[in-house]
Coordinates of C-alpha atoms in Angstrom, one line a residue:
M256 CA -16.4 123.8 68.0
N257 CA -14.9 122.8 64.9
R258 CA -11.5 124.0 66.2
E259 CA -11.8 121.8 69.3
K260 CA -12.8 118.9 67.2
D261 CA -9.8 119.4 65.1
L262 CA -7.4 119.6 68.1
S263 CA -8.6 116.3 69.6
K264 CA -7.7 114.5 66.4
V265 CA -3.9 115.4 66.7
A266 CA -1.8 112.1 66.8
V267 CA 1.4 111.9 69.0
E268 CA 4.1 109.7 67.7
P269 CA 7.2 108.5 69.9
K270 CA 10.7 109.9 69.1
R271 CA 13.2 107.4 67.7
V272 CA 16.9 107.4 69.0
S273 CA 19.6 106.5 66.5
L274 CA 22.2 103.9 67.6
A275 CA 24.9 105.7 65.8
V276 CA 25.0 108.3 68.7
W277 CA 26.6 105.6 71.1
V278 CA 29.3 104.4 68.7
V279 CA 31.8 107.2 69.6
P280 CA 31.5 106.9 73.5
L281 CA 31.7 103.2 73.3
L282 CA 34.7 103.3 71.1
A283 CA 36.4 105.8 73.4
L284 CA 35.6 103.6 76.4
V285 CA 37.1 100.6 74.7
V286 CA 40.3 102.5 73.7
G287 CA 40.7 104.0 77.2
G288 CA 40.3 100.6 78.8
W289 CA 42.8 99.1 76.5
M290 CA 45.3 101.9 77.3
I291 CA 44.8 101.4 81.0
Y292 CA 45.3 97.7 80.6
K293 CA 48.4 98.2 78.6
Y294 CA 49.8 100.7 81.2
Y295 CA 49.2 98.4 84.2
A296 CA 50.3 95.3 82.2
K297 CA 53.7 97.1 81.5
L298 CA 54.0 98.8 84.8
G299 CA 55.5 96.0 86.8
P300 CA 55.7 95.5 90.6
Q301 CA 55.9 98.0 93.4
I302 CA 58.8 97.8 95.8
V303 CA 59.8 99.4 99.1
I304 CA 63.4 100.4 99.9
T305 CA 64.6 101.8 103.2
F306 CA 67.5 104.2 103.5
R307 CA 69.3 106.0 106.4
Q308 CA 68.4 109.3 104.6
S309 CA 66.6 110.3 101.4
G310 CA 69.8 111.6 99.7
G311 CA 67.9 114.2 97.7
L312 CA 65.4 111.9 96.1
E313 CA 62.2 113.5 94.7
P314 CA 58.9 111.7 94.0
K315 CA 57.9 111.4 90.4
N316 CA 61.3 112.9 89.3
S317 CA 64.0 110.5 90.7
Y318 CA 64.4 107.2 88.9
I319 CA 66.0 103.8 89.3
K320 CA 68.8 102.7 86.9
F321 CA 69.9 99.2 86.2
R322 CA 72.8 98.7 83.7
D323 CA 72.5 102.4 82.7
V324 CA 68.8 101.8 81.8
K325 CA 65.9 103.5 83.6
V326 CA 63.8 100.7 85.0
G327 CA 61.7 102.4 87.7
V328 CA 60.5 105.7 89.2
V329 CA 60.2 106.9 92.8
E330 CA 56.5 107.4 93.7
R331 CA 56.7 108.4 97.3
V332 CA 59.2 109.1 100.1
E333 CA 58.0 108.5 103.6
I334 CA 59.5 109.0 107.1
L335 CA 59.9 105.8 109.1
K336 CA 58.1 106.0 112.4
E337 CA 59.5 102.9 114.1
A338 CA 63.1 103.5 113.2
E339 CA 65.5 106.1 111.8
G340 CA 65.5 106.6 108.1
V341 CA 63.1 106.9 105.2
K342 CA 61.0 104.5 103.1
V343 CA 61.1 104.9 99.4
I344 CA 58.2 103.4 97.4
A345 CA 59.0 102.9 93.8
R346 CA 57.3 101.4 90.8
M347 CA 59.4 99.1 88.6
N348 CA 59.1 98.0 85.0
R349 CA 57.7 94.6 84.4
D350 CA 60.7 93.3 82.5
V351 CA 63.0 93.9 85.6
A352 CA 60.8 91.8 87.9
P353 CA 62.9 88.6 87.6
F354 CA 65.9 90.6 89.0
L355 CA 64.1 91.6 92.2
N356 CA 65.5 88.8 94.4
E357 CA 68.0 88.0 97.2
T358 CA 70.9 89.3 95.0
T359 CA 69.4 92.8 94.5
K360 CA 71.2 95.8 96.0
F361 CA 70.2 99.5 95.9
W362 CA 72.2 102.7 96.7
I363 CA 71.7 106.4 96.1
V364 CA 74.0 108.0 93.5
R365 CA 75.0 111.6 94.2
P366 CA 77.6 113.8 92.4
E367 CA 81.0 113.5 94.2
I368 CA 84.3 115.1 93.2
G369 CA 87.1 112.8 94.4
A370 CA 90.9 112.8 93.9
G371 CA 91.5 112.2 90.2
E372 CA 87.9 111.5 89.2
I373 CA 84.3 112.8 89.3
R374 CA 81.7 110.2 90.3
G375 CA 78.0 110.5 89.6
L376 CA 78.4 113.1 86.9
D377 CA 75.0 112.3 85.4
A378 CA 73.4 113.0 88.8
L379 CA 74.8 116.5 88.7
V380 CA 72.4 117.2 85.7
S381 CA 69.4 115.0 86.5
G382 CA 69.6 115.0 90.3
A383 CA 70.1 112.1 92.7
Y384 CA 68.9 108.7 91.6
I385 CA 68.9 105.1 92.8
E386 CA 71.4 102.6 91.3
M387 CA 70.5 98.9 91.2
Y388 CA 72.6 95.8 91.0
A389 CA 71.2 92.3 90.6
K390 CA 71.4 89.0 88.8
L391 CA 68.9 86.3 88.4
G392 CA 68.0 84.5 91.6
K393 CA 65.6 82.1 93.2
E394 CA 63.8 84.1 95.9
S395 CA 61.6 86.9 94.7
R396 CA 61.5 90.0 97.0
R397 CA 59.7 93.3 97.2
H398 CA 61.3 94.9 100.3
F399 CA 64.9 95.9 100.4
K400 CA 67.4 97.7 102.6
G401 CA 69.4 100.3 100.8
L402 CA 73.2 100.7 101.1
L403 CA 75.1 103.9 102.1
E404 CA 77.9 103.3 99.5
P405 CA 78.3 101.1 96.5
P406 CA 79.2 97.5 97.5
L407 CA 82.7 96.3 96.7
D408 CA 81.6 92.9 95.2
L409 CA 79.6 94.3 92.3
E410 CA 82.1 93.7 89.6
E411 CA 82.4 90.0 90.0
E412 CA 83.8 89.7 86.5
R413 CA 86.6 92.2 87.2
R414 CA 90.1 90.7 87.4
G415 CA 92.4 91.6 90.2
R416 CA 92.5 91.3 94.0
Q417 CA 91.5 93.2 97.0
I418 CA 94.2 94.1 99.6
E419 CA 93.6 95.2 103.2
L420 CA 95.8 97.9 104.7
I421 CA 96.0 99.3 108.2
A422 CA 97.5 102.5 109.6
Q423 CA 97.4 104.8 112.6
R424 CA 95.8 107.6 110.6
S425 CA 93.9 108.1 107.3
Y426 CA 96.4 110.4 105.6
D427 CA 93.3 112.1 104.1
L428 CA 92.8 109.2 101.7
S429 CA 89.3 108.6 100.4
P430 CA 87.5 106.1 98.1
G431 CA 88.5 106.5 94.5
D432 CA 92.1 107.7 95.2
P433 CA 94.6 106.0 92.9
V434 CA 97.0 103.2 93.7
Y435 CA 100.4 103.2 91.9
Y436 CA 103.1 100.7 91.2
R437 CA 106.4 102.2 89.9
Q438 CA 104.4 105.4 89.1
I439 CA 101.9 103.4 87.0
R440 CA 98.2 103.6 88.1
V441 CA 97.2 100.0 88.8
G442 CA 94.2 100.3 91.1
K443 CA 92.2 102.5 93.5
V444 CA 91.2 102.9 97.1
E445 CA 87.7 101.4 97.7
Q446 CA 87.1 101.9 101.4
V447 CA 88.5 103.9 104.3
R448 CA 87.1 103.1 107.7
L449 CA 87.9 102.9 111.4
D450 CA 88.4 99.5 112.9
P451 CA 85.7 98.3 115.4
K452 CA 87.9 99.4 118.4
G453 CA 88.5 102.8 116.9
E454 CA 92.3 102.4 117.4
R455 CA 93.4 102.4 113.8
V456 CA 92.3 103.0 110.2
E457 CA 91.6 100.2 107.8
F458 CA 91.8 100.5 104.0
T459 CA 90.5 98.3 101.2
I460 CA 92.2 98.8 97.9
F461 CA 91.7 97.0 94.5
V462 CA 94.7 96.2 92.3
R463 CA 93.8 94.9 88.8
E464 CA 95.6 92.3 86.8
P465 CA 98.3 91.8 85.7
Y466 CA 99.7 94.1 88.4
S467 CA 98.1 92.2 91.3
R468 CA 100.6 89.3 90.9
F469 CA 103.4 91.6 92.1
I470 CA 101.9 91.7 95.6
N471 CA 103.4 89.3 98.2
S472 CA 104.8 89.4 101.7
T473 CA 107.8 91.5 100.6
S474 CA 105.5 94.3 99.4
R475 CA 105.5 97.7 101.1
F476 CA 102.7 100.3 100.9
W477 CA 103.0 104.0 101.6
N478 CA 101.0 107.2 101.4
I479 CA 102.2 109.4 98.5
D480 CA 103.7 112.6 99.9
S481 CA 105.1 115.6 98.0
I482 CA 108.8 115.2 99.0
S483 CA 110.6 112.1 100.4
L484 CA 113.8 112.9 102.3
N485 CA 116.2 110.1 103.2
I486 CA 119.4 110.5 105.2
G487 CA 121.9 107.7 104.9
D488 CA 125.5 106.8 104.7
K489 CA 125.7 108.3 101.2
G490 CA 124.3 111.6 102.3
I491 CA 120.8 113.2 101.8
D492 CA 118.6 111.7 99.1
V493 CA 115.6 113.9 98.1
E494 CA 112.9 112.5 95.9
M495 CA 109.9 114.5 94.6
N496 CA 106.8 112.9 93.1
S497 CA 105.2 114.1 89.9
L498 CA 102.9 117.1 90.1
A499 CA 99.8 115.0 89.3
Q500 CA 100.6 112.6 92.2
I501 CA 101.2 115.6 94.6
V502 CA 97.8 117.1 93.7
V503 CA 95.8 113.8 93.6
G504 CA 97.6 111.9 96.3
G505 CA 97.0 108.1 96.7
I506 CA 98.9 105.0 97.7
E507 CA 102.1 103.5 96.1
F508 CA 103.7 100.2 96.7
T509 CA 106.8 98.3 95.8
T510 CA 107.9 94.6 96.0
R511 CA 111.4 93.5 96.8
E512 CA 111.1 89.9 95.7
I513 CA 108.9 89.4 92.6
G514 CA 107.6 86.0 91.6
I515 CA 106.5 84.8 95.1
E516 CA 103.0 83.3 95.1
E517 CA 101.4 83.6 98.5
N518 CA 98.0 83.6 100.0
I519 CA 97.9 86.9 101.9
T520 CA 95.6 86.7 105.0
T521 CA 96.8 89.5 107.2
P522 CA 96.6 93.2 106.3
F523 CA 99.7 95.2 105.2
Y524 CA 100.9 98.3 107.1
L525 CA 100.5 101.6 105.3
Y526 CA 103.5 103.8 106.0
G527 CA 103.4 107.6 106.0
S528 CA 106.1 108.1 103.4
R529 CA 108.4 106.3 101.0
G530 CA 111.4 106.8 103.3
K531 CA 109.6 105.1 106.2
A532 CA 108.5 102.2 104.0
N533 CA 111.9 101.6 102.6
R534 CA 113.9 101.8 105.8
K535 CA 116.1 98.9 106.8
R536 CA 114.3 96.0 108.4
V537 CA 115.1 93.0 110.4
G538 CA 113.1 89.7 110.2
V539 CA 111.2 88.1 107.3
G540 CA 107.6 88.0 106.1
Q541 CA 104.8 90.4 106.3
E542 CA 104.6 92.9 109.2
E543 CA 102.4 91.8 112.1
Y544 CA 102.1 94.3 115.0
L545 CA 101.1 93.5 118.5
D546 CA 100.7 95.8 121.5
F547 CA 103.0 95.5 124.6
L548 CA 102.6 97.2 127.9
M549 CA 105.9 98.5 129.4
E550 CA 106.0 100.0 132.9
F551 CA 108.7 102.5 133.8
D552 CA 109.3 103.8 137.3
E553 CA 110.7 107.1 136.0
N554 CA 109.7 110.2 134.2
V555 CA 108.8 109.7 130.5
G556 CA 107.8 113.3 129.9
Y557 CA 110.2 113.5 126.9
L558 CA 109.0 110.3 125.3
S559 CA 106.4 111.2 122.6
I560 CA 103.7 109.1 121.0
G561 CA 105.1 107.8 117.7
A562 CA 108.7 107.5 119.0
P563 CA 110.5 104.4 117.6
V564 CA 111.1 101.1 119.3
K565 CA 114.6 99.9 118.3
I566 CA 116.8 96.8 118.7
D567 CA 120.4 97.1 117.7
G568 CA 119.7 100.1 115.5
F569 CA 116.7 98.5 113.7
T570 CA 113.3 100.1 114.1
I571 CA 110.8 97.4 114.9
G572 CA 107.8 99.4 116.2
H573 CA 106.6 102.6 117.7
V574 CA 105.1 104.1 120.9
K575 CA 101.3 103.9 120.6
D576 CA 100.2 105.4 124.0
I577 CA 101.6 106.8 127.2
R578 CA 99.8 106.7 130.6
S579 CA 101.5 108.4 133.6
R580 CA 100.5 109.0 137.2
F581 CA 102.1 110.4 140.3
N582 CA 102.8 108.0 143.2
L583 CA 102.2 109.8 146.5
E584 CA 104.1 107.2 148.5
T585 CA 107.3 107.1 146.4
K586 CA 106.9 110.7 145.2
R587 CA 107.8 109.6 141.7
I588 CA 106.0 109.5 138.4
E589 CA 105.1 106.0 137.2
S590 CA 104.3 105.5 133.6
Q591 CA 102.9 102.8 131.4
V592 CA 104.0 102.9 127.7
I593 CA 102.0 100.9 125.1
S594 CA 104.3 100.0 122.2
S595 CA 103.3 98.4 118.9
I596 CA 106.1 95.9 117.9
D597 CA 106.3 94.0 114.7
I598 CA 106.7 90.4 115.8
A599 CA 107.7 89.5 112.2
S600 CA 111.1 91.1 113.2
F601 CA 111.8 87.9 115.2
R602 CA 111.0 85.4 112.5
R603 CA 113.7 83.4 110.9
D604 CA 111.6 82.2 108.0
P605 CA 108.1 83.1 106.7
G606 CA 106.4 80.2 108.6
D607 CA 108.1 80.9 111.9
D608 CA 106.2 82.1 115.0
G609 CA 107.5 85.6 115.8
L610 CA 105.6 85.9 119.1
A611 CA 107.0 82.6 120.4
N612 CA 110.5 83.7 119.4
L613 CA 110.1 87.0 121.2
K614 CA 108.9 85.3 124.3
R615 CA 111.9 83.0 124.3
L616 CA 114.2 86.0 124.0
V617 CA 112.5 87.8 126.9
E618 CA 113.1 84.7 129.0
E619 CA 116.7 84.9 128.1
G620 CA 117.0 88.5 129.3
L621 CA 115.5 90.8 126.6
K622 CA 114.1 93.9 128.2
A623 CA 113.0 97.5 127.3
R624 CA 114.6 100.7 128.4
L625 CA 114.4 104.4 127.6
R626 CA 117.3 106.0 125.7
E627 CA 118.1 109.4 124.4
S628 CA 117.9 109.9 120.6
V629 CA 120.7 112.4 120.8
P630 CA 122.9 112.7 123.9
F631 CA 121.9 115.5 126.3
L632 CA 118.8 116.3 124.3
D633 CA 115.3 115.7 125.7
A634 CA 114.1 113.2 123.0
L635 CA 113.7 109.6 124.1
Y636 CA 112.9 106.3 122.3
V637 CA 112.4 102.7 123.5
E638 CA 115.3 100.4 123.1
L639 CA 115.3 96.6 123.5
I640 CA 118.5 95.2 125.1
F641 CA 119.6 92.1 126.9
G642 CA 120.0 92.6 130.6
D643 CA 120.5 90.7 133.8
G644 CA 117.7 88.4 135.0
N645 CA 114.9 86.6 133.2
G646 CA 111.5 87.9 132.3
S647 CA 108.3 86.8 130.7
V648 CA 105.6 88.0 128.2
E649 CA 102.1 87.6 129.6
A650 CA 98.8 88.0 127.8
L651 CA 96.8 90.8 129.5
G652 CA 93.7 90.5 127.4
R653 CA 92.3 92.5 124.5
G654 CA 95.4 91.9 122.4
L655 CA 97.8 93.4 124.9
Y656 CA 100.9 91.7 126.3
S657 CA 103.3 92.6 129.1
F658 CA 107.0 93.4 128.5
P659 CA 109.7 93.7 131.2
T660 CA 111.8 96.9 131.6
V661 CA 115.0 98.1 133.2
E662 CA 116.4 101.4 134.3
S663 CA 116.8 103.8 131.4
Y664 CA 120.2 104.5 129.9
R665 CA 119.3 108.2 130.1
S666 CA 119.1 108.0 133.9
K667 CA 122.6 106.6 134.3
L668 CA 124.1 109.0 131.8
T669 CA 122.3 112.0 133.4
A670 CA 123.6 111.0 136.9
T671 CA 127.2 110.9 135.6
V672 CA 126.9 114.3 133.9
Q673 CA 125.3 115.8 137.0
S674 CA 128.2 114.4 139.1
I675 CA 130.7 116.0 136.8
L676 CA 128.9 119.3 136.9
R677 CA 128.8 119.3 140.7
K678 CA 132.6 118.7 140.8
I679 CA 133.1 121.6 138.4
E680 CA 130.9 123.8 140.5
E681 CA 133.1 122.9 143.5
I682 CA 136.2 124.3 141.8
P683 CA 137.1 127.7 143.3
I684 CA 137.4 129.3 140.0
E685 CA 137.0 132.9 141.2
R686 CA 139.6 132.4 144.0
T687 CA 142.0 130.9 141.5
L688 CA 141.6 133.8 139.1
D689 CA 142.1 136.3 141.9
S690 CA 145.3 134.5 142.9
L691 CA 146.6 134.5 139.3
S692 CA 145.8 138.2 139.0
S693 CA 147.6 138.9 142.2
L694 CA 150.6 136.8 141.1
L695 CA 150.8 138.7 137.8
E696 CA 150.6 142.0 139.7
R697 CA 153.4 141.1 142.0
S698 CA 155.6 139.8 139.2
R699 CA 155.2 142.8 137.0
E700 CA 158.2 144.7 138.4
P701 CA 160.6 141.7 138.6
L702 CA 159.7 140.7 135.1
R703 CA 160.3 144.3 133.8
G704 CA 163.7 144.4 135.5
S705 CA 164.7 141.1 134.0
L706 CA 163.7 142.1 130.6
L707 CA 165.7 145.4 130.9
A708 CA 168.7 143.5 132.1
L709 CA 168.5 141.2 129.1
K710 CA 168.1 144.1 126.8
R711 CA 171.3 145.8 128.2
T712 CA 173.2 142.5 127.8
L713 CA 172.2 142.1 124.2
K714 CA 173.2 145.7 123.5
G715 CA 176.6 145.1 125.1
V716 CA 177.1 142.0 122.9
S717 CA 176.2 144.0 119.8
R718 CA 178.7 146.8 120.7
L719 CA 181.3 144.2 121.4
M720 CA 180.9 142.6 118.0
E721 CA 181.0 146.0 116.2
E722 CA 184.3 147.2 117.8
N723 CA 187.6 146.6 116.0
A724 CA 189.8 146.6 119.0
T725 CA 190.2 143.1 120.2
R726 CA 192.5 143.5 123.1
K727 CA 189.6 144.5 125.4
L728 CA 187.3 141.7 124.2
P729 CA 188.1 139.1 126.8
D730 CA 187.4 141.5 129.7
R731 CA 184.3 142.9 128.1
L732 CA 183.0 139.4 127.2
E733 CA 183.7 138.2 130.6
R734 CA 181.7 141.1 132.1
T735 CA 178.9 140.5 129.6
L736 CA 178.7 136.8 130.5
E737 CA 178.5 137.7 134.1
E738 CA 175.6 140.0 133.4
L739 CA 174.0 137.3 131.2
E740 CA 174.3 134.7 133.9
K741 CA 172.6 137.1 136.3
A742 CA 169.8 137.7 133.9
I743 CA 169.4 133.9 133.4
V744 CA 169.2 133.3 137.1
S745 CA 166.6 136.1 137.4
Y746 CA 164.5 134.6 134.6
R747 CA 164.7 131.1 136.1
E748 CA 163.5 132.4 139.5
L749 CA 160.6 134.2 137.9
A750 CA 159.6 131.1 135.8
E751 CA 159.6 128.9 138.9
S752 CA 157.2 131.3 140.5
Y753 CA 154.6 130.5 137.8
G754 CA 154.4 126.8 138.4
K755 CA 155.6 123.7 136.5
E756 CA 152.6 123.5 134.1
S757 CA 152.2 127.1 133.1
L758 CA 152.7 128.2 129.5
F759 CA 154.9 131.1 130.6
K760 CA 157.4 128.7 132.2
E761 CA 157.5 126.7 129.1
K762 CA 158.4 129.7 127.0
V763 CA 160.9 130.9 129.5
D764 CA 162.6 127.5 129.6
L765 CA 162.9 127.7 125.9
L766 CA 164.5 131.1 126.1
L767 CA 166.9 130.0 128.8
R768 CA 168.0 127.0 126.7
D769 CA 168.8 129.5 123.9
L770 CA 170.7 131.7 126.3
D771 CA 172.7 128.8 127.6
R772 CA 173.7 127.8 124.1
T773 CA 174.7 131.4 123.4
T774 CA 176.8 131.5 126.6
R775 CA 178.7 128.4 125.7
E776 CA 179.5 129.9 122.3
L777 CA 180.7 133.1 124.0
N778 CA 182.9 131.1 126.3
R779 CA 184.6 129.4 123.4
L780 CA 185.0 132.8 121.8
I781 CA 186.7 134.2 124.9
K782 CA 189.1 131.3 125.1
K783 CA 190.0 131.8 121.5
L784 CA 190.6 135.5 122.0
D785 CA 192.8 134.8 125.0
R786 CA 195.0 132.7 122.7
K787 CA 194.8 135.0 119.7
P788 CA 193.4 138.6 120.4
N789 CA 193.4 139.6 116.7
A790 CA 191.4 136.5 115.6
L791 CA 188.2 138.6 114.9
I792 CA 190.1 140.6 112.3
F793 CA 192.6 138.1 110.7
G794 CA 190.9 134.9 111.5
D795 CA 192.4 131.7 112.9

C-alpha cells in the first residue's frame, strides 16, 4: 500500500529544447541560399542558336568564346523537328548580356589544316567550341542563327581591301591560301564558291595595306603552279616558283601600271598560270567576259572546250561549250559553239563601251570561223575575221549573245589538199616505172657497146701519144677521130632516147661537150703534124 502511495506521488516535468540546436541548420540554409542567389545572379541569360549540324558540340563540355574569353557553356543540343539542323541551348555569363543583340554572330570552330596554316588549333585539344562576335547594339536578342563559316566582315578594323576573282575552275584553292605580290605574302583567300548559275568559280581574297594600293585595272591574277613555261621570240623561258609556294600553292598577282587609283567594281579573271596571265593582250581596262553563241554548219569534232578565240594573233577569249547534233535532212552535223570573249579587247580607253564597239565591228563584217592551229593537224580554234556581208549581235537572254559565222578556213584548205591528192592518185606511177624499167633494159646493150667503143678510142689515143714515130700520126689520128665521132653519134642517139629532162641526158651532154672540145684539139694537132711530122719530138 505504501508502495502504491509512493508511486502516485511521482511528478512529471516537460522536457526543455535548447535553441542552440537550430543555429547550425539555419546558418547552413542562409549560406546555401546566398550561394544559390550568387550563382543565378552571375549566371546570365539563356540563348538558343540553330545550326545546320552540331559540329561535334557536347553538352556541359563545349563552351562559347568571345575575344578569347569563355563567356558561356552549351547546356543541351536538340534536333529540330520542323526543319533540318540542330538547336543549341547555351547559358551565357551575365557580363556578356549587353553584346547579345542584332550584331551578334556565332559559328562553330573545328580544327582544320589548310595550306600554310592550321586553324582552330585550340579546338584540337579541347574539342569543338562556339566562337562569338558582337559589339554593342540597340536590339537585345536571345535567338540566333549560326553560320557555317566565319564571316568576312569581322575585322572591321583591319586595313586593306577585298578583291573578287572569277575562273572556270577552283585550281584546288581553299580559304586561308596565301596571296603573293612579287613573291611577298600580302593577303589570303577568304572564300571559294560556285556562282549561282554553277557556271564558274568565284573567289574572295583580302589584300592588306599597303599592298592593296597596287591593285588596279592593269592587275593580273594567276594560280601559282610549279613550273611556268613561256615560248616566245627569244626562245623558251622556264620559271620555277620556290619550294614553299609549290607546296602551299595560292594566288599571285602583278600590276603593269602602278599609281592608278580606281574604284574596282567588276571581278578580275584568275588565270591558270603565270604564262597565261602575262600573254600579250589587246584592248585596255579590266577584263570583262561575255558569252556568244556561234553556229557552224560543219563538223567541229576537233574543236575542244578551252580552245582559244583569236583576232589577228591576239587571244581574246576561249571556247566555253560545244553543242552538236546531226541534221537528218542535210545529212550534216550542225554545231553551236559558246565562246567567252573579253569585250575589253575592243575598248579604246578605260571608259569605252567594249560591247558597243564589238557590235559595230560585226555590222562592218566581223565574223567567226574555225581554223587549224597547225596546218594539217586536227586541232582547231575560233578566229575572228572580216568577211563579206554585214551581221549583227543580238541578245538571246541569260547573258548570251549571237555572233555571225562563215565557212571555216580549214574546210577550204582541206578541199584544196584533197584535190591535189586526187590528182596525185591519178598519175600512173606504176606504169611509168614499168616503162622506165623496160627502157633501161632495152638500152643496156647499146649503152655497153658505146662505152666499149669509147674505151677503145681512149686507148688508141694513149698509144698514139706514147709512140715516138710521128710519120704515122696523121693517119692514126684521123682513124681515131673517125672512131671518136662514131662514139659521139652513138652516145647522142642514146641520150635522146632518155628524154629532154632526164638526168642521164644532162650528164651525157656534158660528156659530149668535153669530147667535142677534145676532137677540135686533135684536129689542130693533125694539121700541125701534116705541116711538121716531127713536131711532137722537136717542137714547133
